[in-house]
């Protein structure tokens, strides 16, 4: 919080006080908690404690992250919504007139997404495999402690992740500067690109920038943000082919190429865009939606009903596991299709033993069931939240897209209210609270929160 305070002081903006006082309050609470807990957790956490800690950490971060917004006169529901959207890297916003907002506030929004992005990676790689959520046990290291303790050797992995994340962020800043960005825009957009967050410093998002090279830089780094960061570390250490050997990386890249080319043809034929413009707009928006970044290059809802339908479906996809993206994730689709294929083969030849694999690992019944359960709960959550939003008199397109966007941590929705050209400010406060909860649930992979509602979880 002191970083945006320094930015405001340098810009001679009095709003620096909001960040200083918010920093003092947050630091005081953190210090008191540290003193109160002492060394009682020195032996590590068991599985139940990890579920509780993960959920409470992600709930408390936005609560304190919202303090500067409250100080600056933004309503409580709006402040919490903006902070939750930031830390979960969703990218949905209730703020307008971004071009005229205080620089410190814009920097704080970017920092929240950047911090949330690295937090998502650590959670997906270190915690979720131990908690065996939605098939994440597939990515549990063979050398990891398989008891119910989260061991300290994970610290070394976290250190490497942090260094790689920082290096890629600096590289993104340099790339944006090379395309004509000023330092302020390059810094903010690099933080929200590598985290696949999508907060921009301009109401027009990437439509504000006229150099096509800027859009292609964003495409490259959004795609990098969607890659498994453990494999990115290996690639940076001289093993670039390790990325392409991962089935989900090949599937994601292939899927993005096919969809982008089909949309390019559509824009060229239907909308009469020149090929280079059609290719950039199609590729940029497809990757932005699939990775959950939420940047927009033009209002794609004006390109006709087929594009609106495509955008809604793409919101469910997501990137690779161990990345900063939201959504269902590509590996779950691969496991699902493999399970369906095995079932179809058993229908034809009931006595034949079928064995499906993912990246050399045999798909066990437990793994397949875990993924199928996640898919059912994911789609069910979108349906329930859509129904709940309908009680706030929202139209169907707004309700469905808001639900899908929040659970998938994608960014803008669809329709005239929350589409790429709008924001979430017109929604009732009750809807914003509901969507804030949905964003946290989606970021925590649903079961991390739902398991806390099971009475058996609390029984000894």
Short mmCIF file of C-alpha atoms in Angstrom, two decimals:
data_model
loop_
_atom_site.label_atom_id
_atom_site.label_comp_id
_atom_site.label_asym_id
_atom_site.label_seq_id
_atom_site.Cartn_x
_atom_site.Cartn_y
_atom_site.Cartn_z
CA UNK A 1 0.00 0.00 0.00
CA UNK A 2 2.97 2.32 0.43
CA UNK A 3 3.86 2.00 -3.27
CA UNK A 4 0.71 3.78 -4.53
CA UNK A 5 1.19 6.29 -1.68
CA UNK A 6 4.62 7.14 -3.10
CA UNK A 7 3.11 7.41 -6.59
CA UNK A 8 0.49 9.88 -5.33
CA UNK A 9 3.13 11.94 -3.50
CA UNK A 10 5.22 12.11 -6.68
CA UNK A 11 2.11 13.22 -8.60
CA UNK A 12 1.31 15.81 -5.87
CA UNK A 13 -2.00 14.07 -5.19
CA UNK A 14 -3.41 14.29 -1.66
CA UNK A 15 -4.88 10.78 -1.88
CA UNK A 16 -1.58 9.37 -0.61
CA UNK A 17 -3.07 9.65 2.89
CA UNK A 18 -5.62 6.93 2.05
CA UNK A 19 -2.87 4.42 1.39
CA UNK A 20 -0.70 5.42 4.35
CA UNK A 21 -3.53 5.07 6.86
CA UNK A 22 -4.75 1.85 5.23
CA UNK A 23 -1.19 0.52 5.41
CA UNK A 24 -0.89 1.39 9.10
CA UNK A 25 -4.21 -0.28 9.94
CA UNK A 26 -3.40 -3.40 7.93
CA UNK A 27 0.09 -3.62 9.43
CA UNK A 28 -1.29 -3.20 12.96
CA UNK A 29 -3.81 -6.02 12.53
CA UNK A 30 -1.17 -8.27 10.96
CA UNK A 31 1.25 -7.57 13.81
CA UNK A 32 -1.38 -8.31 16.47
CA UNK A 33 -2.27 -11.59 14.73
CA UNK A 34 1.39 -12.54 14.56
CA UNK A 35 1.85 -11.86 18.28
CA UNK A 36 -1.35 -13.72 19.17
CA UNK A 37 -0.46 -16.84 17.18
CA UNK A 38 3.21 -16.90 18.13
CA UNK A 39 4.95 -20.15 17.26
CA UNK A 40 1.93 -22.42 17.65
CA UNK A 41 1.96 -23.36 13.95
CA UNK A 42 5.65 -24.19 13.77
CA UNK A 43 4.84 -27.90 13.28
CA UNK A 44 2.92 -27.25 10.09
CA UNK A 45 -0.70 -27.54 9.04
CA UNK A 46 -2.88 -30.59 8.64
CA UNK A 47 -5.40 -30.87 5.82
CA UNK A 48 -8.33 -29.38 7.74
CA UNK A 49 -6.28 -26.39 8.92
CA UNK A 50 -5.09 -25.84 5.34
CA UNK A 51 -8.67 -25.68 4.04
CA UNK A 52 -9.57 -23.11 6.70
CA UNK A 53 -6.41 -21.03 6.31
CA UNK A 54 -6.66 -20.90 2.50
CA UNK A 55 -10.27 -19.74 2.58
CA UNK A 56 -9.74 -17.16 5.34
CA UNK A 57 -6.60 -15.79 3.69
CA UNK A 58 -8.37 -15.16 0.40
CA UNK A 59 -11.37 -13.64 2.20
CA UNK A 60 -9.30 -11.32 4.42
CA UNK A 61 -6.98 -9.98 1.69
CA UNK A 62 -9.78 -8.18 -0.20
CA UNK A 63 -11.28 -6.97 3.09
CA UNK A 64 -8.12 -4.99 3.77
CA UNK A 65 -7.42 -4.27 0.12
CA UNK A 66 -10.75 -2.42 -0.02
CA UNK A 67 -9.69 0.12 2.64
CA UNK A 68 -8.13 2.69 0.24
CA UNK A 69 -11.29 2.63 -1.90
CA UNK A 70 -13.43 3.33 1.17
CA UNK A 71 -11.18 6.24 2.18
CA UNK A 72 -11.61 7.76 -1.27
CA UNK A 73 -15.40 7.75 -0.97
CA UNK A 74 -16.27 4.60 -2.92
CA UNK A 75 -19.24 2.67 -1.47
CA UNK A 76 -18.56 -0.37 0.72
CA UNK A 77 -20.08 -2.94 -1.67
CA UNK A 78 -18.23 -1.39 -4.62
CA UNK A 79 -14.93 -1.25 -2.69
CA UNK A 80 -15.08 -4.91 -1.67
CA UNK A 81 -16.17 -5.95 -5.18
CA UNK A 82 -13.22 -4.11 -6.74
CA UNK A 83 -10.76 -5.59 -4.25
CA UNK A 84 -12.10 -9.15 -4.62
CA UNK A 85 -12.01 -8.79 -8.40
CA UNK A 86 -8.43 -7.54 -8.11
CA UNK A 87 -6.98 -10.22 -5.83
CA UNK A 88 -8.78 -13.03 -7.68
CA UNK A 89 -7.52 -11.52 -11.00
CA UNK A 90 -11.08 -11.52 -12.31
CA UNK A 91 -10.83 -8.03 -13.81
CA UNK A 92 -14.49 -7.03 -13.42
CA UNK A 93 -14.75 -3.42 -12.29
CA UNK A 94 -17.26 -0.95 -10.89
CA UNK A 95 -15.07 2.07 -11.69
CA UNK A 96 -15.46 4.32 -14.71
CA UNK A 97 -13.50 7.37 -15.86
CA UNK A 98 -10.26 5.43 -15.35
CA UNK A 99 -8.29 7.94 -17.43
CA UNK A 100 -8.98 10.62 -14.79
CA UNK A 101 -8.60 8.57 -11.60
CA UNK A 102 -5.72 9.29 -9.17
CA UNK A 103 -2.54 7.48 -10.28
CA UNK A 104 -2.08 5.85 -6.89
CA UNK A 105 -5.49 4.19 -7.11
CA UNK A 106 -4.73 2.81 -10.56
CA UNK A 107 -1.40 1.45 -9.31
CA UNK A 108 -3.11 -0.16 -6.31
CA UNK A 109 -5.57 -1.96 -8.60
CA UNK A 110 -2.66 -3.32 -10.64
CA UNK A 111 -0.68 -4.37 -7.55
CA UNK A 112 -3.67 -6.28 -6.18
CA UNK A 113 -3.91 -8.29 -9.38
CA UNK A 114 -0.16 -8.89 -9.51
CA UNK A 115 -0.11 -10.12 -5.91
CA UNK A 116 -3.21 -12.23 -6.52
CA UNK A 117 -1.62 -13.80 -9.59
CA UNK A 118 1.43 -15.13 -7.76
CA UNK A 119 -0.83 -16.22 -4.89
CA UNK A 120 -2.94 -18.24 -7.31
CA UNK A 121 0.14 -20.01 -8.69
CA UNK A 122 1.40 -20.92 -5.21
CA UNK A 123 -2.04 -22.18 -4.17
CA UNK A 124 -2.46 -24.28 -7.33
CA UNK A 125 1.01 -25.85 -7.13
CA UNK A 126 1.62 -26.20 -3.39
CA UNK A 127 -1.78 -26.50 -1.70
CA UNK A 128 -4.46 -27.84 -4.04
CA UNK A 129 -2.65 -31.07 -5.00
CA UNK A 130 -2.49 -31.99 -1.29
CA UNK A 131 -6.18 -31.16 -0.86
CA UNK A 132 -7.04 -33.39 -3.87
CA UNK A 133 -9.51 -30.92 -5.37
CA UNK A 134 -10.91 -31.40 -8.86
CA UNK A 135 -8.19 -33.75 -10.05
CA UNK A 136 -5.34 -31.54 -8.82
CA UNK A 137 -3.78 -34.61 -7.17
CA UNK A 138 -2.58 -35.43 -10.68
CA UNK A 139 0.06 -32.73 -10.21
CA UNK A 140 1.28 -33.85 -6.80
CA UNK A 141 5.03 -34.33 -6.87
CA UNK A 142 6.17 -37.91 -6.42
CA UNK A 143 8.73 -36.70 -3.89
CA UNK A 144 6.26 -34.64 -1.89
CA UNK A 145 5.28 -35.57 1.62
CA UNK A 146 2.07 -37.56 1.23
CA UNK A 147 1.12 -37.30 4.88
CA UNK A 148 -1.31 -34.64 6.01
CA UNK A 149 1.44 -32.04 6.49
CA UNK A 150 2.29 -29.18 4.14
CA UNK A 151 6.06 -29.33 4.42
CA UNK A 152 8.58 -26.49 4.50
CA UNK A 153 10.50 -27.72 1.43
CA UNK A 154 7.79 -25.97 -0.61
CA UNK A 155 9.51 -22.68 0.32
CA UNK A 156 12.23 -23.30 -2.25
CA UNK A 157 9.65 -23.87 -4.99
CA UNK A 158 7.82 -20.70 -3.96
CA UNK A 159 11.09 -18.75 -4.16
CA UNK A 160 11.71 -19.95 -7.73
CA UNK A 161 8.11 -19.16 -8.70
CA UNK A 162 8.46 -15.64 -7.33
CA UNK A 163 11.71 -14.99 -9.19
CA UNK A 164 10.27 -16.30 -12.49
CA UNK A 165 7.10 -14.24 -11.99
CA UNK A 166 9.13 -11.09 -11.31
CA UNK A 167 11.44 -11.70 -14.28
CA UNK A 168 8.51 -12.14 -16.69
CA UNK A 169 6.86 -9.01 -15.31
CA UNK A 170 9.98 -6.91 -15.92
CA UNK A 171 10.30 -8.43 -19.40
CA UNK A 172 6.68 -7.45 -20.11
CA UNK A 173 7.32 -3.87 -18.95
CA UNK A 174 10.29 -3.58 -21.30
CA UNK A 175 8.26 -5.01 -24.20
CA UNK A 176 5.43 -2.52 -23.64
CA UNK A 177 7.91 0.37 -23.46
CA UNK A 178 9.36 -0.75 -26.79
CA UNK A 179 5.90 -0.43 -28.41
CA UNK A 180 5.43 3.19 -27.29
CA UNK A 181 3.82 2.88 -23.84
CA UNK A 182 4.84 5.46 -21.28
CA UNK A 183 6.35 4.06 -18.07
CA UNK A 184 3.10 4.40 -16.06
CA UNK A 185 1.00 2.46 -18.58
CA UNK A 186 3.76 -0.09 -19.17
CA UNK A 187 4.12 -0.78 -15.44
CA UNK A 188 0.39 -1.13 -14.78
CA UNK A 189 -0.40 -3.20 -17.83
CA UNK A 190 2.56 -5.51 -17.31
CA UNK A 191 1.36 -6.29 -13.78
CA UNK A 192 -2.17 -7.06 -15.00
CA UNK A 193 -1.08 -8.94 -18.13
CA UNK A 194 1.27 -11.49 -16.58
CA UNK A 195 -1.29 -12.08 -13.80
CA UNK A 196 -4.03 -12.44 -16.47
CA UNK A 197 -5.99 -9.91 -14.42
CA UNK A 198 -7.06 -7.37 -17.02
CA UNK A 199 -7.30 -4.12 -15.07
CA UNK A 200 -6.40 -1.26 -17.38
CA UNK A 201 -5.66 2.41 -16.79
CA UNK A 202 -8.06 3.42 -19.58
CA UNK A 203 -11.81 3.00 -20.06
CA UNK A 204 -11.18 1.75 -23.61
CA UNK A 205 -8.82 -0.94 -22.30
CA UNK A 206 -6.43 -1.90 -25.12
CA UNK A 207 -8.58 0.00 -27.62
CA UNK A 208 -6.85 3.12 -26.27
CA UNK A 209 -3.53 2.12 -27.83
CA UNK A 210 -3.11 2.55 -31.56
CA UNK A 211 0.10 0.59 -32.16
CA UNK A 212 -0.80 -3.01 -33.20
CA UNK A 213 2.52 -4.19 -31.73
CA UNK A 214 1.16 -3.40 -28.24
CA UNK A 215 -1.71 -5.81 -28.81
CA UNK A 216 0.64 -8.58 -29.94
CA UNK A 217 2.85 -8.05 -26.87
CA UNK A 218 -0.25 -8.49 -24.71
CA UNK A 219 -1.16 -11.66 -26.65
CA UNK A 220 2.28 -13.18 -25.98
CA UNK A 221 2.33 -12.40 -22.26
CA UNK A 222 -1.31 -13.36 -21.67
CA UNK A 223 -0.40 -16.73 -23.18
CA UNK A 224 2.70 -16.96 -20.98
CA UNK A 225 0.52 -16.23 -17.95
CA UNK A 226 -1.69 -19.19 -18.97
CA UNK A 227 1.24 -21.63 -18.98
CA UNK A 228 2.14 -23.91 -16.01
CA UNK A 229 4.69 -21.88 -14.07
CA UNK A 230 6.65 -24.91 -12.90
CA UNK A 231 7.30 -25.73 -16.56
CA UNK A 232 8.06 -22.06 -17.30
CA UNK A 233 10.79 -22.21 -14.65
CA UNK A 234 12.30 -25.24 -16.37
CA UNK A 235 12.03 -23.48 -19.75
CA UNK A 236 13.81 -20.40 -18.38
CA UNK A 237 16.56 -22.68 -17.04
CA UNK A 238 17.36 -24.04 -20.47
CA UNK A 239 14.70 -26.67 -21.16
CA UNK A 240 12.26 -24.91 -23.51
CA UNK A 241 10.87 -28.16 -25.00
CA UNK A 242 9.49 -29.25 -21.64
CA UNK A 243 6.54 -26.92 -22.19
CA UNK A 244 5.52 -28.53 -25.47
CA UNK A 245 5.67 -32.02 -23.94
CA UNK A 246 2.82 -31.13 -21.57
CA UNK A 247 -0.51 -32.34 -23.06
CA UNK A 248 -2.48 -29.38 -21.69
CA UNK A 249 -0.06 -26.87 -23.24
CA UNK A 250 -0.37 -28.48 -26.67
CA UNK A 251 -4.16 -28.68 -26.33
CA UNK A 252 -4.47 -25.04 -25.20
CA UNK A 253 -2.24 -23.65 -27.98
CA UNK A 254 -3.98 -25.75 -30.63
CA UNK A 255 -7.42 -24.72 -29.40
CA UNK A 256 -6.50 -21.02 -29.36
CA UNK A 257 -5.05 -21.17 -32.89
CA UNK A 258 -8.13 -22.89 -34.34
CA UNK A 259 -10.67 -20.59 -32.66
CA UNK A 260 -8.67 -17.44 -33.46
CA UNK A 261 -8.37 -18.35 -37.15
CA UNK A 262 -12.09 -19.16 -37.42
CA UNK A 263 -12.98 -15.83 -35.81
CA UNK A 264 -10.48 -14.06 -38.10
CA UNK A 265 -12.26 -15.45 -41.15
CA UNK A 266 -15.63 -14.44 -39.70
CA UNK A 267 -14.47 -10.86 -39.05
CA UNK A 268 -12.99 -10.60 -42.52
CA UNK A 269 -16.08 -11.92 -44.31
CA UNK A 270 -18.89 -10.64 -42.08
CA UNK A 271 -17.43 -7.42 -40.63
CA UNK A 272 -15.17 -6.53 -43.60
CA UNK A 273 -12.09 -6.05 -41.41
CA UNK A 274 -8.69 -6.07 -43.18
CA UNK A 275 -6.86 -9.35 -42.57
CA UNK A 276 -4.18 -7.94 -40.23
CA UNK A 277 -6.78 -6.11 -38.11
CA UNK A 278 -9.11 -9.12 -38.07
CA UNK A 279 -6.27 -11.43 -37.02
CA UNK A 280 -5.18 -9.14 -34.17
CA UNK A 281 -8.70 -8.47 -32.88
CA UNK A 282 -9.68 -12.14 -33.08
CA UNK A 283 -6.51 -13.50 -31.48
CA UNK A 284 -6.38 -10.82 -28.79
CA UNK A 285 -9.99 -11.19 -27.64
CA UNK A 286 -10.02 -15.00 -27.83
CA UNK A 287 -6.86 -15.30 -25.71
CA UNK A 288 -8.08 -12.59 -23.33
CA UNK A 289 -11.35 -14.43 -22.69
CA UNK A 290 -9.93 -17.96 -22.51
CA UNK A 291 -7.13 -16.97 -20.12
CA UNK A 292 -9.56 -14.92 -18.04
CA UNK A 293 -7.54 -11.74 -18.50
CA UNK A 294 -10.51 -9.61 -19.49
CA UNK A 295 -8.78 -7.03 -21.66
CA UNK A 296 -10.88 -5.87 -24.61
CA UNK A 297 -9.76 -4.72 -28.04
CA UNK A 298 -13.01 -3.21 -29.27
CA UNK A 299 -16.53 -4.20 -28.21
CA UNK A 300 -16.80 -7.76 -29.52
CA UNK A 301 -20.48 -7.91 -28.56
CA UNK A 302 -21.14 -5.70 -31.59
CA UNK A 303 -19.80 -8.39 -33.95
CA UNK A 304 -23.05 -10.32 -34.00
CA UNK A 305 -24.80 -13.14 -32.07
CA UNK A 306 -22.31 -15.88 -33.14
CA UNK A 307 -19.45 -14.00 -31.47
CA UNK A 308 -21.52 -13.38 -28.32
CA UNK A 309 -22.29 -17.09 -28.10
CA UNK A 310 -18.65 -17.97 -28.69
CA UNK A 311 -17.52 -15.51 -26.00
CA UNK A 312 -19.89 -17.09 -23.47
CA UNK A 313 -18.53 -20.58 -24.16
CA UNK A 314 -14.91 -19.42 -24.03
CA UNK A 315 -15.45 -18.06 -20.52
CA UNK A 316 -15.63 -21.65 -19.24
CA UNK A 317 -12.35 -22.89 -20.74
CA UNK A 318 -9.44 -21.41 -18.77
CA UNK A 319 -5.72 -21.98 -19.21
CA UNK A 320 -3.33 -24.57 -17.79
CA UNK A 321 -3.17 -25.71 -14.20
CA UNK A 322 -0.46 -24.01 -12.17
CA UNK A 323 -1.01 -20.76 -14.06
CA UNK A 324 -2.69 -17.48 -13.11
CA UNK A 325 -5.83 -18.22 -15.16
CA UNK A 326 -9.34 -19.07 -14.01
CA UNK A 327 -12.01 -21.21 -15.64
CA UNK A 328 -12.34 -24.99 -15.65
CA UNK A 329 -8.75 -25.54 -16.90
CA UNK A 330 -7.63 -27.46 -19.98
CA UNK A 331 -6.37 -30.53 -18.12
CA UNK A 332 -9.85 -31.19 -16.73
CA UNK A 333 -11.31 -31.13 -20.23
CA UNK A 334 -8.62 -33.61 -21.33
CA UNK A 335 -9.40 -35.92 -18.40
CA UNK A 336 -13.14 -35.58 -19.08
CA UNK A 337 -12.81 -36.41 -22.77
CA UNK A 338 -10.51 -39.32 -21.94
CA UNK A 339 -13.05 -40.67 -19.45
CA UNK A 340 -15.88 -40.34 -21.97
CA UNK A 341 -13.80 -42.05 -24.66
CA UNK A 342 -13.02 -44.97 -22.35
CA UNK A 343 -16.71 -45.29 -21.44
CA UNK A 344 -17.75 -45.36 -25.11
CA UNK A 345 -15.19 -48.08 -25.84
CA UNK A 346 -16.45 -50.16 -22.92
CA UNK A 347 -19.97 -49.87 -24.31
CA UNK A 348 -18.79 -51.44 -27.57
CA UNK A 349 -16.52 -54.06 -25.95
CA UNK A 350 -17.67 -54.62 -22.34
CA UNK A 351 -15.06 -57.30 -21.60
CA UNK A 352 -12.10 -55.30 -22.80
CA UNK A 353 -9.88 -53.58 -20.22
CA UNK A 354 -9.56 -49.90 -21.10
CA UNK A 355 -6.77 -47.69 -19.75
CA UNK A 356 -6.74 -43.96 -20.45
CA UNK A 357 -3.68 -41.87 -19.67
CA UNK A 358 -2.81 -38.21 -19.18
CA UNK A 359 0.81 -37.34 -19.89
CA UNK A 360 1.96 -40.87 -19.07
CA UNK A 361 -0.13 -41.07 -15.88
CA UNK A 362 -2.97 -43.59 -15.81
CA UNK A 363 -6.37 -42.05 -15.11
CA UNK A 364 -7.66 -43.80 -12.01
CA UNK A 365 -11.34 -43.95 -11.06
CA UNK A 366 -10.66 -41.56 -8.17
CA UNK A 367 -9.06 -39.02 -10.50
CA UNK A 368 -11.83 -39.25 -13.09
CA UNK A 369 -14.51 -38.97 -10.43
CA UNK A 370 -12.76 -35.95 -8.89
CA UNK A 371 -12.73 -34.13 -12.24
CA UNK A 372 -16.33 -35.06 -13.09
CA UNK A 373 -17.47 -33.91 -9.65
CA UNK A 374 -15.71 -30.60 -10.16
CA UNK A 375 -17.35 -30.08 -13.58
CA UNK A 376 -20.81 -30.80 -12.17
CA UNK A 377 -20.31 -28.47 -9.20
CA UNK A 378 -18.80 -25.78 -11.44
CA UNK A 379 -21.72 -25.76 -13.89
CA UNK A 380 -24.19 -26.10 -11.02
CA UNK A 381 -22.67 -23.07 -9.28
CA UNK A 382 -23.03 -20.97 -12.44
CA UNK A 383 -26.67 -22.08 -12.68
CA UNK A 384 -27.48 -21.31 -9.04
CA UNK A 385 -25.81 -17.89 -9.17
CA UNK A 386 -27.65 -17.11 -12.42
CA UNK A 387 -30.95 -17.95 -10.72
CA UNK A 388 -30.05 -15.83 -7.69
CA UNK A 389 -29.12 -12.86 -9.92
CA UNK A 390 -32.47 -13.09 -11.68
CA UNK A 391 -34.12 -12.05 -8.40
CA UNK A 392 -32.36 -8.68 -8.82
CA UNK A 393 -34.35 -8.12 -12.05
CA UNK A 394 -31.34 -8.66 -14.30
CA UNK A 395 -31.92 -9.85 -17.85
CA UNK A 396 -30.87 -13.40 -18.78
CA UNK A 397 -27.74 -12.43 -20.76
CA UNK A 398 -26.47 -10.23 -17.94
CA UNK A 399 -27.25 -12.82 -15.24
CA UNK A 400 -25.71 -15.80 -17.08
CA UNK A 401 -22.59 -13.95 -18.21
CA UNK A 402 -22.08 -12.34 -14.79
CA UNK A 403 -22.29 -15.75 -13.13
CA UNK A 404 -19.94 -17.38 -15.66
CA UNK A 405 -17.54 -14.45 -15.47
CA UNK A 406 -17.39 -14.47 -11.67
CA UNK A 407 -17.03 -18.21 -11.11
CA UNK A 408 -14.48 -18.39 -13.95
CA UNK A 409 -12.64 -15.20 -12.87
CA UNK A 410 -12.80 -13.91 -16.45
CA UNK A 411 -13.56 -10.17 -16.38
CA UNK A 412 -16.27 -8.35 -18.33
CA UNK A 413 -19.59 -10.02 -18.99
CA UNK A 414 -21.94 -9.71 -21.94
CA UNK A 415 -24.74 -7.33 -22.78
CA UNK A 416 -25.10 -3.54 -22.61
CA UNK A 417 -24.63 -3.31 -18.82
CA UNK A 418 -21.57 -5.43 -17.96
CA UNK A 419 -20.16 -6.03 -21.45
CA UNK A 420 -16.73 -4.91 -22.62
CA UNK A 421 -18.03 -1.35 -23.09
CA UNK A 422 -19.72 -1.24 -19.65
CA UNK A 423 -18.97 -2.19 -16.05
CA UNK A 424 -20.62 -3.66 -12.96
CA UNK A 425 -21.45 -0.34 -11.24
CA UNK A 426 -25.17 -0.30 -12.25
CA UNK A 427 -25.83 -3.65 -10.55
CA UNK A 428 -27.61 -3.62 -7.14
CA UNK A 429 -25.38 -3.93 -4.07
CA UNK A 430 -26.87 -7.35 -3.31
CA UNK A 431 -25.79 -8.62 -6.72
CA UNK A 432 -22.26 -7.26 -6.14
CA UNK A 433 -21.98 -9.10 -2.82
CA UNK A 434 -23.19 -12.30 -4.46
CA UNK A 435 -20.70 -11.93 -7.32
CA UNK A 436 -17.88 -11.16 -4.87
CA UNK A 437 -18.61 -14.45 -3.13
CA UNK A 438 -18.75 -16.22 -6.51
CA UNK A 439 -15.35 -14.80 -7.49
CA UNK A 440 -13.78 -16.09 -4.27
CA UNK A 441 -15.41 -19.50 -4.71
CA UNK A 442 -14.17 -19.73 -8.28
CA UNK A 443 -10.65 -18.73 -7.32
CA UNK A 444 -10.58 -21.30 -4.50
CA UNK A 445 -11.71 -24.06 -6.90
CA UNK A 446 -15.18 -24.29 -5.27
CA UNK A 447 -14.56 -27.33 -3.03
CA UNK A 448 -12.15 -25.43 -0.78
CA UNK A 449 -15.13 -23.33 0.33
CA UNK A 450 -17.90 -25.94 0.04
CA UNK A 451 -16.10 -28.43 2.26
CA UNK A 452 -16.36 -25.93 5.13
CA UNK A 453 -20.16 -26.28 4.93
CA UNK A 454 -20.03 -30.04 5.58
CA UNK A 455 -20.71 -30.89 9.26
CA UNK A 456 -18.34 -33.87 9.00
CA UNK A 457 -15.49 -31.46 8.29
CA UNK A 458 -15.81 -29.99 11.79
CA UNK A 459 -16.30 -33.28 13.63
CA UNK A 460 -13.31 -34.83 15.36
#
